[in-house]
mmCIF file of C-alpha atoms in Angstrom:
data_model
loop_
_atom_site.group_PDB
_atom_site.id
_atom_site.type_symbol
_atom_site.label_atom_id
_atom_site.label_comp_id
_atom_site.label_asym_id
_atom_site.label_seq_id
_atom_site.Cartn_x
_atom_site.Cartn_y
_atom_site.Cartn_z
ATOM 1 C CA UNK A 435 72.152 63.457 59.176
ATOM 2 C CA UNK A 436 70.559 65.583 56.667
ATOM 3 C CA UNK A 437 70.790 63.795 53.317
ATOM 4 C CA UNK A 438 69.085 64.302 50.278
ATOM 5 C CA UNK A 439 65.657 62.386 49.730
ATOM 6 C CA UNK A 440 65.943 59.271 47.829
ATOM 7 C CA UNK A 441 63.988 59.421 44.482
ATOM 8 C CA UNK A 442 62.575 56.468 43.075
ATOM 9 C CA UNK A 443 63.039 55.946 39.371
ATOM 10 C CA UNK A 444 59.619 55.632 37.386
ATOM 11 C CA UNK A 445 58.640 52.169 36.588
ATOM 12 C CA UNK A 446 57.503 51.337 33.094
ATOM 13 C CA UNK A 447 54.972 48.403 32.526
ATOM 14 C CA UNK A 448 55.122 46.849 29.185
ATOM 15 C CA UNK A 449 51.855 45.305 28.392
ATOM 16 C CA UNK A 450 51.385 42.618 25.924
ATOM 17 C CA UNK A 451 49.070 44.023 22.926
ATOM 18 C CA UNK A 452 45.672 42.302 23.231
ATOM 19 C CA UNK A 453 44.501 40.165 20.032
ATOM 20 C CA UNK A 454 41.098 40.750 18.483
ATOM 21 C CA UNK A 455 38.552 38.157 19.484
ATOM 22 C CA UNK A 456 38.660 36.383 16.306
ATOM 23 C CA UNK A 457 42.197 35.685 16.652
ATOM 24 C CA UNK A 458 42.013 34.346 20.201
ATOM 25 C CA UNK A 459 43.250 30.543 20.453
ATOM 26 C CA UNK A 460 40.152 29.635 22.344
ATOM 27 C CA UNK A 461 37.694 31.061 19.683
ATOM 28 C CA UNK A 462 39.976 29.536 16.643
ATOM 29 C CA UNK A 463 39.906 26.035 18.247
ATOM 30 C CA UNK A 464 35.829 25.953 17.917
ATOM 31 C CA UNK A 465 35.429 28.125 15.108
ATOM 32 C CA UNK A 466 37.717 26.549 12.449
ATOM 33 C CA UNK A 467 36.323 23.087 12.440
ATOM 34 C CA UNK A 468 32.709 24.272 12.141
ATOM 35 C CA UNK A 469 33.796 26.689 9.255
ATOM 36 C CA UNK A 470 35.627 23.609 7.785
ATOM 37 C CA UNK A 471 32.312 21.586 7.970
ATOM 38 C CA UNK A 472 30.057 24.070 6.748
ATOM 39 C CA UNK A 473 32.464 24.729 3.629
ATOM 40 C CA UNK A 474 32.519 21.119 2.898
ATOM 41 C CA UNK A 475 28.912 20.760 3.476
ATOM 42 C CA UNK A 476 28.105 23.505 0.982
ATOM 43 C CA UNK A 477 30.602 22.195 -1.555
ATOM 44 C CA UNK A 478 28.949 18.761 -1.614
ATOM 45 C CA UNK A 479 25.522 20.499 -1.908
ATOM 46 C CA UNK A 480 27.017 22.611 -4.733
ATOM 47 C CA UNK A 481 28.472 19.217 -6.387
ATOM 48 C CA UNK A 482 25.001 17.427 -6.329
ATOM 49 C CA UNK A 483 23.051 20.594 -7.189
ATOM 50 C CA UNK A 484 21.213 21.065 -3.744
ATOM 51 C CA UNK A 485 22.909 24.157 -2.481
ATOM 52 C CA UNK A 486 19.390 25.801 -2.653
ATOM 53 C CA UNK A 487 17.391 22.944 -1.204
ATOM 54 C CA UNK A 488 16.694 24.560 2.185
ATOM 55 C CA UNK A 489 15.249 27.595 0.398
ATOM 56 C CA UNK A 490 13.098 25.628 -1.900
ATOM 57 C CA UNK A 491 9.288 25.862 -1.321
ATOM 58 C CA UNK A 492 7.410 22.564 -0.393
ATOM 59 C CA UNK A 493 4.895 21.628 -3.066
ATOM 60 C CA UNK A 494 1.784 20.249 -1.984
ATOM 61 C CA UNK A 495 0.256 17.770 -4.476
ATOM 62 C CA UNK A 496 -3.433 16.716 -4.253
ATOM 63 C CA UNK A 497 -4.171 13.343 -4.761
ATOM 64 C CA UNK A 498 -7.275 11.062 -4.720
ATOM 65 C CA UNK A 499 -7.040 7.228 -4.039
ATOM 66 C CA UNK A 500 -8.852 4.263 -2.003
ATOM 67 C CA UNK A 501 -6.637 1.736 -0.187
ATOM 68 C CA UNK A 502 -3.186 2.972 -1.465
ATOM 69 C CA UNK A 503 -3.529 5.709 0.833
ATOM 70 C CA UNK A 504 -1.923 3.496 3.208
ATOM 71 C CA UNK A 505 1.273 4.281 1.660
ATOM 72 C CA UNK A 506 1.188 7.761 1.288
ATOM 73 C CA UNK A 507 -0.384 8.237 4.999
ATOM 74 C CA UNK A 508 2.831 6.249 6.402
ATOM 75 C CA UNK A 509 4.958 8.595 8.350
ATOM 76 C CA UNK A 510 8.157 7.484 7.048
ATOM 77 C CA UNK A 511 7.027 7.883 3.472
ATOM 78 C CA UNK A 512 5.960 11.591 4.414
ATOM 79 C CA UNK A 513 9.247 12.387 5.979
ATOM 80 C CA UNK A 514 11.053 10.843 2.743
ATOM 81 C CA UNK A 515 8.805 13.051 0.345
ATOM 82 C CA UNK A 516 9.679 15.973 2.416
ATOM 83 C CA UNK A 517 13.226 15.463 1.551
ATOM 84 C CA UNK A 518 12.184 16.226 -2.219
ATOM 85 C CA UNK A 519 10.161 19.059 -0.912
ATOM 86 C CA UNK A 520 6.745 17.404 -1.748
ATOM 87 C CA UNK A 521 3.919 17.033 0.802
ATOM 88 C CA UNK A 522 0.989 14.832 -0.295
ATOM 89 C CA UNK A 523 -2.859 15.476 0.664
ATOM 90 C CA UNK A 524 -5.220 12.700 -0.119
ATOM 91 C CA UNK A 525 -8.824 12.647 -0.543
ATOM 92 C CA UNK A 526 -9.829 9.274 0.248
ATOM 93 C CA UNK A 527 -12.246 7.757 -2.341
ATOM 94 C CA UNK A 528 -13.286 4.302 -3.694
ATOM 95 C CA UNK A 529 -11.509 3.495 -6.956
ATOM 96 C CA UNK A 530 -15.185 3.243 -8.530
ATOM 97 C CA UNK A 531 -15.618 6.925 -7.617
ATOM 98 C CA UNK A 532 -12.137 7.808 -8.957
ATOM 99 C CA UNK A 533 -13.011 6.571 -12.141
ATOM 100 C CA UNK A 534 -16.472 8.063 -12.682
ATOM 101 C CA UNK A 535 -15.964 11.576 -10.922
ATOM 102 C CA UNK A 536 -14.342 14.663 -12.082
ATOM 103 C CA UNK A 537 -10.584 14.517 -11.295
ATOM 104 C CA UNK A 538 -9.617 17.922 -12.695
ATOM 105 C CA UNK A 539 -8.442 19.468 -9.367
ATOM 106 C CA UNK A 540 -5.882 16.703 -8.731
ATOM 107 C CA UNK A 541 -2.404 16.290 -9.384
ATOM 108 C CA UNK A 542 -2.473 12.444 -9.804
ATOM 109 C CA UNK A 543 -5.104 9.800 -8.838
ATOM 110 C CA UNK A 544 -4.041 6.398 -7.380
ATOM 111 C CA UNK A 545 -7.053 3.819 -8.274
ATOM 112 C CA UNK A 546 -6.363 0.347 -6.713
ATOM 113 C CA UNK A 547 -7.430 -1.746 -10.084
ATOM 114 C CA UNK A 548 -6.831 -1.769 -13.914
ATOM 115 C CA UNK A 549 -10.472 -1.452 -15.073
ATOM 116 C CA UNK A 550 -10.780 2.136 -13.131
ATOM 117 C CA UNK A 551 -7.205 3.161 -14.329
ATOM 118 C CA UNK A 552 -8.256 1.927 -17.874
ATOM 119 C CA UNK A 553 -11.290 4.316 -18.162
ATOM 120 C CA UNK A 554 -9.063 7.231 -16.774
ATOM 121 C CA UNK A 555 -6.484 6.952 -19.488
ATOM 122 C CA UNK A 556 -9.220 6.277 -22.001
ATOM 123 C CA UNK A 557 -10.453 9.692 -21.277
ATOM 124 C CA UNK A 558 -7.168 11.658 -21.086
ATOM 125 C CA UNK A 559 -4.465 11.261 -23.528
ATOM 126 C CA UNK A 560 -1.987 13.439 -21.221
ATOM 127 C CA UNK A 561 -1.628 11.184 -18.465
ATOM 128 C CA UNK A 562 1.305 9.217 -17.274
ATOM 129 C CA UNK A 563 0.955 5.852 -15.815
ATOM 130 C CA UNK A 564 3.391 4.298 -13.253
ATOM 131 C CA UNK A 565 2.968 1.048 -11.570
ATOM 132 C CA UNK A 566 5.383 0.928 -8.480
ATOM 133 C CA UNK A 567 3.773 -2.084 -6.659
ATOM 134 C CA UNK A 568 1.266 -4.537 -6.562
ATOM 135 C CA UNK A 569 -0.923 -6.404 -3.677
ATOM 136 C CA UNK A 570 -3.031 -9.557 -4.397
ATOM 137 C CA UNK A 571 -6.568 -9.785 -2.906
ATOM 138 C CA UNK A 572 -6.538 -12.246 -0.014
ATOM 139 C CA UNK A 573 -9.160 -13.444 2.551
ATOM 140 C CA UNK A 574 -8.079 -12.830 6.277
ATOM 141 C CA UNK A 575 -9.592 -15.298 8.770
ATOM 142 C CA UNK A 576 -8.980 -16.972 12.005
ATOM 143 C CA UNK A 577 -7.289 -20.362 12.284
ATOM 144 C CA UNK A 578 -10.371 -21.942 13.799
ATOM 145 C CA UNK A 579 -12.208 -21.093 10.333
ATOM 146 C CA UNK A 580 -9.012 -21.996 8.351
ATOM 147 C CA UNK A 581 -8.612 -25.391 10.084
ATOM 148 C CA UNK A 582 -12.406 -26.136 9.554
ATOM 149 C CA UNK A 583 -12.075 -25.354 5.940
ATOM 150 C CA UNK A 584 -9.149 -27.666 5.893
ATOM 151 C CA UNK A 585 -10.742 -30.304 7.445
ATOM 152 C CA UNK A 586 -13.671 -30.105 4.843
ATOM 153 C CA UNK A 587 -11.270 -30.172 1.818
ATOM 154 C CA UNK A 588 -11.918 -26.679 1.065
ATOM 155 C CA UNK A 589 -8.515 -25.395 2.024
ATOM 156 C CA UNK A 590 -5.029 -26.483 2.140
ATOM 157 C CA UNK A 591 -2.167 -25.234 4.322
ATOM 158 C CA UNK A 592 0.795 -23.783 2.678
ATOM 159 C CA UNK A 593 4.292 -25.523 3.506
ATOM 160 C CA UNK A 594 5.601 -23.698 6.502
ATOM 161 C CA UNK A 595 8.775 -21.575 5.975
ATOM 162 C CA UNK A 596 9.430 -21.373 9.359
ATOM 163 C CA UNK A 597 8.370 -23.051 12.786
ATOM 164 C CA UNK A 598 5.172 -22.841 14.213
ATOM 165 C CA UNK A 599 1.922 -22.910 12.882
ATOM 166 C CA UNK A 600 1.082 -22.132 9.167
ATOM 167 C CA UNK A 601 -0.354 -18.562 8.618
ATOM 168 C CA UNK A 602 -1.148 -19.288 4.977
ATOM 169 C CA UNK A 603 -3.707 -21.349 3.363
ATOM 170 C CA UNK A 604 -4.715 -22.011 -0.335
ATOM 171 C CA UNK A 605 -8.317 -21.581 -0.759
ATOM 172 C CA UNK A 606 -10.414 -23.793 -3.211
ATOM 173 C CA UNK A 607 -12.619 -20.988 -4.821
ATOM 174 C CA UNK A 608 -14.983 -23.588 -6.301
ATOM 175 C CA UNK A 609 -15.623 -25.549 -3.348
ATOM 176 C CA UNK A 610 -15.957 -22.492 -1.083
ATOM 177 C CA UNK A 611 -18.422 -20.955 -3.361
ATOM 178 C CA UNK A 612 -20.350 -24.122 -3.640
ATOM 179 C CA UNK A 613 -20.726 -24.361 0.055
ATOM 180 C CA UNK A 614 -21.615 -20.621 0.044
ATOM 181 C CA UNK A 615 -24.357 -21.516 -2.413
ATOM 182 C CA UNK A 616 -25.767 -24.299 -0.609
ATOM 183 C CA UNK A 617 -26.381 -22.071 2.165
ATOM 184 C CA UNK A 618 -24.389 -23.916 4.698
ATOM 185 C CA UNK A 619 -23.423 -22.933 7.877
ATOM 186 C CA UNK A 620 -20.054 -22.954 9.825
ATOM 187 C CA UNK A 621 -21.617 -25.183 12.764
ATOM 188 C CA UNK A 622 -22.583 -27.746 9.930
ATOM 189 C CA UNK A 623 -19.128 -27.623 8.371
ATOM 190 C CA UNK A 624 -17.501 -28.530 11.879
ATOM 191 C CA UNK A 625 -16.615 -25.335 13.317
ATOM 192 C CA UNK A 626 -17.064 -26.296 17.061
ATOM 193 C CA UNK A 627 -14.280 -29.029 16.529
ATOM 194 C CA UNK A 628 -12.002 -26.232 16.819
ATOM 195 C CA UNK A 629 -13.415 -24.237 19.468
ATOM 196 C CA UNK A 630 -16.170 -21.496 18.801
ATOM 197 C CA UNK A 631 -19.705 -22.063 17.824
ATOM 198 C CA UNK A 632 -21.200 -20.032 14.833
ATOM 199 C CA UNK A 633 -24.784 -20.884 13.276
ATOM 200 C CA UNK A 634 -24.319 -18.257 10.682
ATOM 201 C CA UNK A 635 -24.118 -19.047 6.938
ATOM 202 C CA UNK A 636 -20.700 -19.329 5.419
ATOM 203 C CA UNK A 637 -20.209 -15.653 3.749
ATOM 204 C CA UNK A 638 -17.202 -13.281 3.098
ATOM 205 C CA UNK A 639 -17.594 -9.823 4.402
ATOM 206 C CA UNK A 640 -16.000 -6.936 2.363
ATOM 207 C CA UNK A 641 -16.803 -3.176 2.135
ATOM 208 C CA UNK A 642 -19.479 -1.687 0.233
ATOM 209 C CA UNK A 643 -19.103 -3.251 -3.380
ATOM 210 C CA UNK A 644 -20.543 0.111 -4.357
ATOM 211 C CA UNK A 645 -17.500 2.115 -3.014
ATOM 212 C CA UNK A 646 -14.523 -0.579 -2.739
ATOM 213 C CA UNK A 647 -12.214 -1.755 -5.315
ATOM 214 C CA UNK A 648 -11.427 -4.907 -3.030
ATOM 215 C CA UNK A 649 -15.068 -5.666 -2.953
ATOM 216 C CA UNK A 650 -15.332 -5.205 -6.758
ATOM 217 C CA UNK A 651 -12.256 -7.458 -7.191
ATOM 218 C CA UNK A 652 -13.801 -10.178 -4.999
ATOM 219 C CA UNK A 653 -16.856 -9.584 -7.212
ATOM 220 C CA UNK A 654 -14.871 -10.206 -10.101
ATOM 221 C CA UNK A 655 -13.273 -13.146 -8.836
ATOM 222 C CA UNK A 656 -16.642 -14.870 -7.807
ATOM 223 C CA UNK A 657 -18.210 -13.935 -11.319
ATOM 224 C CA UNK A 658 -14.878 -15.408 -12.932
ATOM 225 C CA UNK A 659 -15.112 -18.603 -10.599
ATOM 226 C CA UNK A 660 -18.938 -19.421 -10.097
ATOM 227 C CA UNK A 661 -20.320 -22.565 -12.054
ATOM 228 C CA UNK A 662 -17.301 -23.351 -13.794
ATOM 229 C CA UNK A 663 -17.292 -20.165 -15.896
ATOM 230 C CA UNK A 664 -13.390 -19.520 -15.199
ATOM 231 C CA UNK A 665 -12.565 -19.064 -18.716
ATOM 232 C CA UNK A 666 -14.632 -16.252 -19.477
ATOM 233 C CA UNK A 667 -15.794 -13.020 -18.480
ATOM 234 C CA UNK A 668 -18.868 -11.229 -19.571
ATOM 235 C CA UNK A 669 -18.522 -8.974 -22.721
ATOM 236 C CA UNK A 670 -22.076 -7.926 -23.314
ATOM 237 C CA UNK A 671 -24.534 -5.890 -21.271
ATOM 238 C CA UNK A 672 -26.907 -8.902 -21.012
ATOM 239 C CA UNK A 673 -24.190 -11.341 -19.979
ATOM 240 C CA UNK A 674 -23.096 -8.961 -17.348
ATOM 241 C CA UNK A 675 -26.599 -8.489 -15.885
ATOM 242 C CA UNK A 676 -27.287 -12.142 -15.825
ATOM 243 C CA UNK A 677 -23.883 -13.069 -14.118
ATOM 244 C CA UNK A 678 -24.542 -10.448 -11.563
ATOM 245 C CA UNK A 679 -28.015 -11.840 -10.730
ATOM 246 C CA UNK A 680 -26.593 -15.333 -10.499
ATOM 247 C CA UNK A 681 -23.769 -14.412 -7.969
ATOM 248 C CA UNK A 682 -25.622 -11.821 -6.089
ATOM 249 C CA UNK A 683 -26.736 -14.255 -3.259
ATOM 250 C CA UNK A 684 -23.179 -14.988 -2.776
ATOM 251 C CA UNK A 685 -22.303 -11.618 -2.078
ATOM 252 C CA UNK A 686 -25.187 -10.376 0.001
ATOM 253 C CA UNK A 687 -23.090 -8.827 3.088
ATOM 254 C CA UNK A 688 -21.412 -5.806 2.175
ATOM 255 C CA UNK A 689 -20.317 -3.540 5.310
ATOM 256 C CA UNK A 690 -20.994 -0.277 4.259
ATOM 257 C CA UNK A 691 -18.759 2.498 5.010
ATOM 258 C CA UNK A 692 -16.425 0.123 6.987
ATOM 259 C CA UNK A 693 -12.735 -0.846 7.083
ATOM 260 C CA UNK A 694 -13.347 -4.464 7.263
ATOM 261 C CA UNK A 695 -9.597 -5.368 7.825
ATOM 262 C CA UNK A 696 -9.449 -2.888 10.889
ATOM 263 C CA UNK A 697 -12.767 -4.954 12.192
ATOM 264 C CA UNK A 698 -10.865 -8.072 11.714
ATOM 265 C CA UNK A 699 -7.855 -7.238 13.864
ATOM 266 C CA UNK A 700 -9.943 -5.862 16.439
ATOM 267 C CA UNK A 701 -10.985 -8.177 19.338
ATOM 268 C CA UNK A 702 -14.388 -8.308 18.261
ATOM 269 C CA UNK A 703 -13.418 -9.076 14.866
ATOM 270 C CA UNK A 704 -13.994 -13.079 15.263
ATOM 271 C CA UNK A 705 -17.857 -12.585 16.205
ATOM 272 C CA UNK A 706 -18.508 -9.804 13.377
ATOM 273 C CA UNK A 707 -16.372 -10.929 10.273
ATOM 274 C CA UNK A 708 -14.831 -14.390 10.335
ATOM 275 C CA UNK A 709 -13.726 -14.034 6.725
ATOM 276 C CA UNK A 710 -13.052 -10.709 5.056
ATOM 277 C CA UNK A 711 -11.609 -9.244 1.827
ATOM 278 C CA UNK A 712 -8.230 -7.411 2.155
ATOM 279 C CA UNK A 713 -5.211 -6.857 0.393
ATOM 280 C CA UNK A 714 -2.123 -8.970 1.287
ATOM 281 C CA UNK A 715 -0.013 -5.687 2.238
ATOM 282 C CA UNK A 716 -2.242 -5.324 5.034
ATOM 283 C CA UNK A 717 -1.990 -8.399 6.737
ATOM 284 C CA UNK A 718 1.976 -8.381 6.392
ATOM 285 C CA UNK A 719 2.217 -5.021 7.809
ATOM 286 C CA UNK A 720 -0.190 -5.976 10.700
ATOM 287 C CA UNK A 721 1.966 -9.051 11.437
ATOM 288 C CA UNK A 722 5.255 -6.868 11.244
ATOM 289 C CA UNK A 723 3.995 -4.247 13.581
ATOM 290 C CA UNK A 724 2.477 -7.179 16.046
ATOM 291 C CA UNK A 725 5.983 -8.711 16.092
ATOM 292 C CA UNK A 726 7.705 -5.567 16.800
ATOM 293 C CA UNK A 727 5.486 -4.845 19.759
ATOM 294 C CA UNK A 728 5.018 -8.094 21.226
ATOM 295 C CA UNK A 729 8.029 -10.396 20.131
ATOM 296 C CA UNK A 730 5.626 -13.106 18.437
ATOM 297 C CA UNK A 731 3.400 -13.457 15.719
ATOM 298 C CA UNK A 732 -0.333 -13.271 15.702
ATOM 299 C CA UNK A 733 -0.938 -16.863 14.977
ATOM 300 C CA UNK A 734 -4.662 -16.894 15.418
ATOM 301 C CA UNK A 735 -5.143 -14.666 12.439
ATOM 302 C CA UNK A 736 -4.233 -16.262 9.090
ATOM 303 C CA UNK A 737 -4.688 -15.786 5.557
ATOM 304 C CA UNK A 738 -6.662 -17.436 2.710
ATOM 305 C CA UNK A 739 -5.123 -17.311 -0.876
ATOM 306 C CA UNK A 740 -7.965 -17.827 -3.314
ATOM 307 C CA UNK A 741 -6.768 -20.714 -5.639
ATOM 308 C CA UNK A 742 -7.936 -18.463 -8.652
ATOM 309 C CA UNK A 743 -5.395 -15.650 -8.548
ATOM 310 C CA UNK A 744 -6.015 -12.295 -9.367
ATOM 311 C CA UNK A 745 -3.120 -9.717 -9.230
ATOM 312 C CA UNK A 746 -4.696 -6.075 -8.575
ATOM 313 C CA UNK A 747 -2.919 -3.741 -10.821
ATOM 314 C CA UNK A 748 -2.955 -0.346 -9.071
ATOM 315 C CA UNK A 749 -1.880 2.754 -11.432
ATOM 316 C CA UNK A 750 -0.513 5.867 -10.244
ATOM 317 C CA UNK A 751 -1.763 8.271 -13.028
ATOM 318 C CA UNK A 752 -0.069 11.541 -13.079
ATOM 319 C CA UNK A 753 -2.244 14.310 -14.257
ATOM 320 C CA UNK A 754 0.216 16.989 -14.632
ATOM 321 C CA UNK A 755 4.058 17.948 -14.304
ATOM 322 C CA UNK A 756 3.919 17.769 -10.403
ATOM 323 C CA UNK A 757 2.052 14.395 -10.577
ATOM 324 C CA UNK A 758 4.713 13.096 -13.139
ATOM 325 C CA UNK A 759 7.438 14.011 -10.590
ATOM 326 C CA UNK A 760 6.030 12.227 -7.705
ATOM 327 C CA UNK A 761 5.216 9.210 -9.768
ATOM 328 C CA UNK A 762 9.050 9.121 -10.868
ATOM 329 C CA UNK A 763 9.861 9.136 -7.152
ATOM 330 C CA UNK A 764 7.497 6.672 -5.768
ATOM 331 C CA UNK A 765 8.762 4.324 -8.808
ATOM 332 C CA UNK A 766 12.406 4.695 -8.831
ATOM 333 C CA UNK A 767 13.403 6.513 -5.594
ATOM 334 C CA UNK A 768 15.472 3.619 -3.540
ATOM 335 C CA UNK A 769 14.203 4.917 -0.076
ATOM 336 C CA UNK A 770 10.537 4.955 -1.140
ATOM 337 C CA UNK A 771 10.599 1.639 -2.789
ATOM 338 C CA UNK A 772 12.122 0.129 0.364
ATOM 339 C CA UNK A 773 9.707 1.507 2.337
ATOM 340 C CA UNK A 774 6.866 0.417 0.026
ATOM 341 C CA UNK A 775 8.184 -3.406 0.641
ATOM 342 C CA UNK A 776 8.592 -2.752 4.268
ATOM 343 C CA UNK A 777 4.609 -1.651 4.385
ATOM 344 C CA UNK A 778 4.023 -5.416 2.706
ATOM 345 C CA UNK A 779 3.638 -4.409 -0.882
ATOM 346 C CA UNK A 780 5.331 -6.427 -3.830
ATOM 347 C CA UNK A 781 7.317 -3.881 -5.535
ATOM 348 C CA UNK A 782 7.805 -4.045 -9.149
ATOM 349 C CA UNK A 783 11.329 -4.059 -10.908
ATOM 350 C CA UNK A 784 12.253 -2.274 -14.376
ATOM 351 C CA UNK A 785 10.816 -5.303 -16.189
ATOM 352 C CA UNK A 786 7.462 -4.911 -14.604
ATOM 353 C CA UNK A 787 8.055 -8.306 -12.766
ATOM 354 C CA UNK A 788 7.580 -8.726 -8.910
ATOM 355 C CA UNK A 789 10.785 -8.204 -6.840
ATOM 356 C CA UNK A 790 9.856 -11.064 -4.481
ATOM 357 C CA UNK A 791 12.991 -11.693 -3.190
ATOM 358 C CA UNK A 792 13.151 -8.363 -1.340
ATOM 359 C CA UNK A 793 9.975 -8.781 0.320
ATOM 360 C CA UNK A 794 11.334 -12.532 1.178
ATOM 361 C CA UNK A 795 14.500 -11.118 2.754
ATOM 362 C CA UNK A 796 12.458 -8.342 4.615
ATOM 363 C CA UNK A 797 9.997 -10.825 6.116
ATOM 364 C CA UNK A 798 12.770 -13.525 6.870
ATOM 365 C CA UNK A 799 14.643 -11.099 8.902
ATOM 366 C CA UNK A 800 11.660 -10.343 11.053
ATOM 367 C CA UNK A 801 10.886 -14.108 11.268
ATOM 368 C CA UNK A 802 7.488 -13.813 9.472
ATOM 369 C CA UNK A 803 6.977 -16.621 7.144
ATOM 370 C CA UNK A 804 6.882 -16.084 3.564
ATOM 371 C CA UNK A 805 3.854 -16.618 1.713
ATOM 372 C CA UNK A 806 3.758 -18.441 -1.561
ATOM 373 C CA UNK A 807 1.688 -17.168 -4.418
ATOM 374 C CA UNK A 808 1.462 -20.616 -6.023
ATOM 375 C CA UNK A 809 -2.178 -21.649 -6.301
ATOM 376 C CA UNK A 810 -3.460 -23.692 -9.487
ATOM 377 C CA UNK A 811 -1.887 -20.796 -11.643
ATOM 378 C CA UNK A 812 -5.066 -19.500 -12.981
ATOM 379 C CA UNK A 813 -4.985 -15.823 -13.169
ATOM 380 C CA UNK A 814 -8.670 -14.267 -13.126
ATOM 381 C CA UNK A 815 -9.488 -11.846 -15.610
ATOM 382 C CA UNK A 816 -11.542 -8.786 -14.729
ATOM 383 C CA UNK A 817 -14.408 -7.674 -17.273
ATOM 384 C CA UNK A 818 -14.076 -4.518 -18.846
ATOM 385 C CA UNK A 819 -15.160 -1.449 -16.544
ATOM 386 C CA UNK A 820 -18.461 -1.190 -18.327
ATOM 387 C CA UNK A 821 -19.395 -4.626 -17.672
ATOM 388 C CA UNK A 822 -18.003 -4.565 -14.227
ATOM 389 C CA UNK A 823 -19.962 -1.581 -13.370
ATOM 390 C CA UNK A 824 -23.246 -3.137 -14.303
ATOM 391 C CA UNK A 825 -22.370 -5.953 -12.013
ATOM 392 C CA UNK A 826 -21.821 -3.642 -9.203
ATOM 393 C CA UNK A 827 -24.851 -1.773 -9.576
ATOM 394 C CA UNK A 828 -26.982 -5.057 -9.833
ATOM 395 C CA UNK A 829 -25.126 -6.649 -6.677
ATOM 396 C CA UNK A 830 -24.739 -3.541 -4.662
ATOM 397 C CA UNK A 831 -27.901 -1.559 -5.662
ATOM 398 C CA UNK A 832 -25.893 1.394 -6.664
ATOM 399 C CA UNK A 833 -27.230 4.098 -9.133
ATOM 400 C CA UNK A 834 -25.952 2.660 -12.694
ATOM 401 C CA UNK A 835 -23.278 4.683 -14.277
ATOM 402 C CA UNK A 836 -23.230 4.612 -17.946
ATOM 403 C CA UNK A 837 -19.617 3.966 -18.993
ATOM 404 C CA UNK A 838 -18.699 3.695 -22.990
ATOM 405 C CA UNK A 839 -17.126 0.605 -23.826
ATOM 406 C CA UNK A 840 -14.020 2.051 -24.986
ATOM 407 C CA UNK A 841 -10.529 0.827 -24.804
ATOM 408 C CA UNK A 842 -7.583 2.945 -23.051
ATOM 409 C CA UNK A 843 -5.702 5.272 -24.904
ATOM 410 C CA UNK A 844 -1.879 4.776 -24.985
ATOM 411 C CA UNK A 845 -0.722 6.770 -22.087
ATOM 412 C CA UNK A 846 2.599 8.760 -22.360
ATOM 413 C CA UNK A 847 5.644 6.993 -20.791
ATOM 414 C CA UNK A 848 7.190 8.590 -17.950
ATOM 415 C CA UNK A 849 9.920 11.150 -18.886
ATOM 416 C CA UNK A 850 12.942 9.370 -18.102
ATOM 417 C CA UNK A 851 12.079 5.563 -19.135
ATOM 418 C CA UNK A 852 8.702 3.658 -20.056
ATOM 419 C CA UNK A 853 7.000 2.501 -16.893
ATOM 420 C CA UNK A 854 7.039 -0.984 -16.026
ATOM 421 C CA UNK A 855 4.316 -3.165 -16.882
ATOM 422 C CA UNK A 856 2.429 -5.494 -14.584
ATOM 423 C CA UNK A 857 2.642 -9.532 -15.286
ATOM 424 C CA UNK A 858 -0.567 -10.859 -17.018
#
């Protein structure tokens, strides 16, 4: 049949309108939470005044110091300072050199002892002084030597604050110096009863007294103690010269350009330097690191605390506004104070007293015995820098530096509050 052809009706497709990419569901699910987090963070930074922190420049401060470089060279301290956009570059120098050389190019100096600090503040009235922490002078040795001194009645073990062998001993300085003055030898004192044989004289090794504050401090301690002169220090040039000549035989073996504590903790240390001069924080840091690595203490290395106590008084001296800002941080910032304590320093509270409970807690948490500072409660006095310098020159053979007999000018207090003092 011839019918008409079938014509299909046109088909219309209705397409859903495409949404822009920024309105698509999968994008919004990811983007909106991120946007909320960014806005929240920006709000917090704005409230805290830190919105521009990522764009602030990092300021590099120049400092000059000796043993307290341990603090500023610590990676964690460096990280914390970077949070405040500060980087510190250290020029290593003995505290003696800090005191007698030009420091105009530095933002701050950090001499380890008060005599050097007093000389700087006596010459510059624009300084600000901070005292964030202290670390007493100690005499690290080995167990065989400490037990030999104990048998001879020269040292006494401190009561143990935990299980195991004692790590800390009180050293009777008068008896110890008498043995040195008599030129007694370790074998004569009975060292072989505890293992090793050592025919050398009993002596204390230190860094070069011409460079090192710890060696100079030990010199002052010996001068204070020798021949019962424990209640006086030289106060004339003639007395300083006479005292130096009297004690020079007790201090003959300085180790020039040597980190004696590094030698002490080396495997060869016991044969090179059986007794050395160091700071307490160096030993406590070593034991904390040793336990962290090995799970136990190094009970062969122990500390002698001199019975005549001498509290070193390191002074952070700010020389300009940038140094002042850093001084405020190391003294008051909780994280930086905590890290100083973790490095074995005895941090000071706002009243200038040692906040020993914090160090005690830190050591106890790491199962490290807590040392007692109790000796015979005699605090040794250092002579003025002029007389100490004369004694160092005679004992160490250094070129003499003429230092005026001056009293320190009163330093300006830190901007927010007076800096804490140090217990006398």
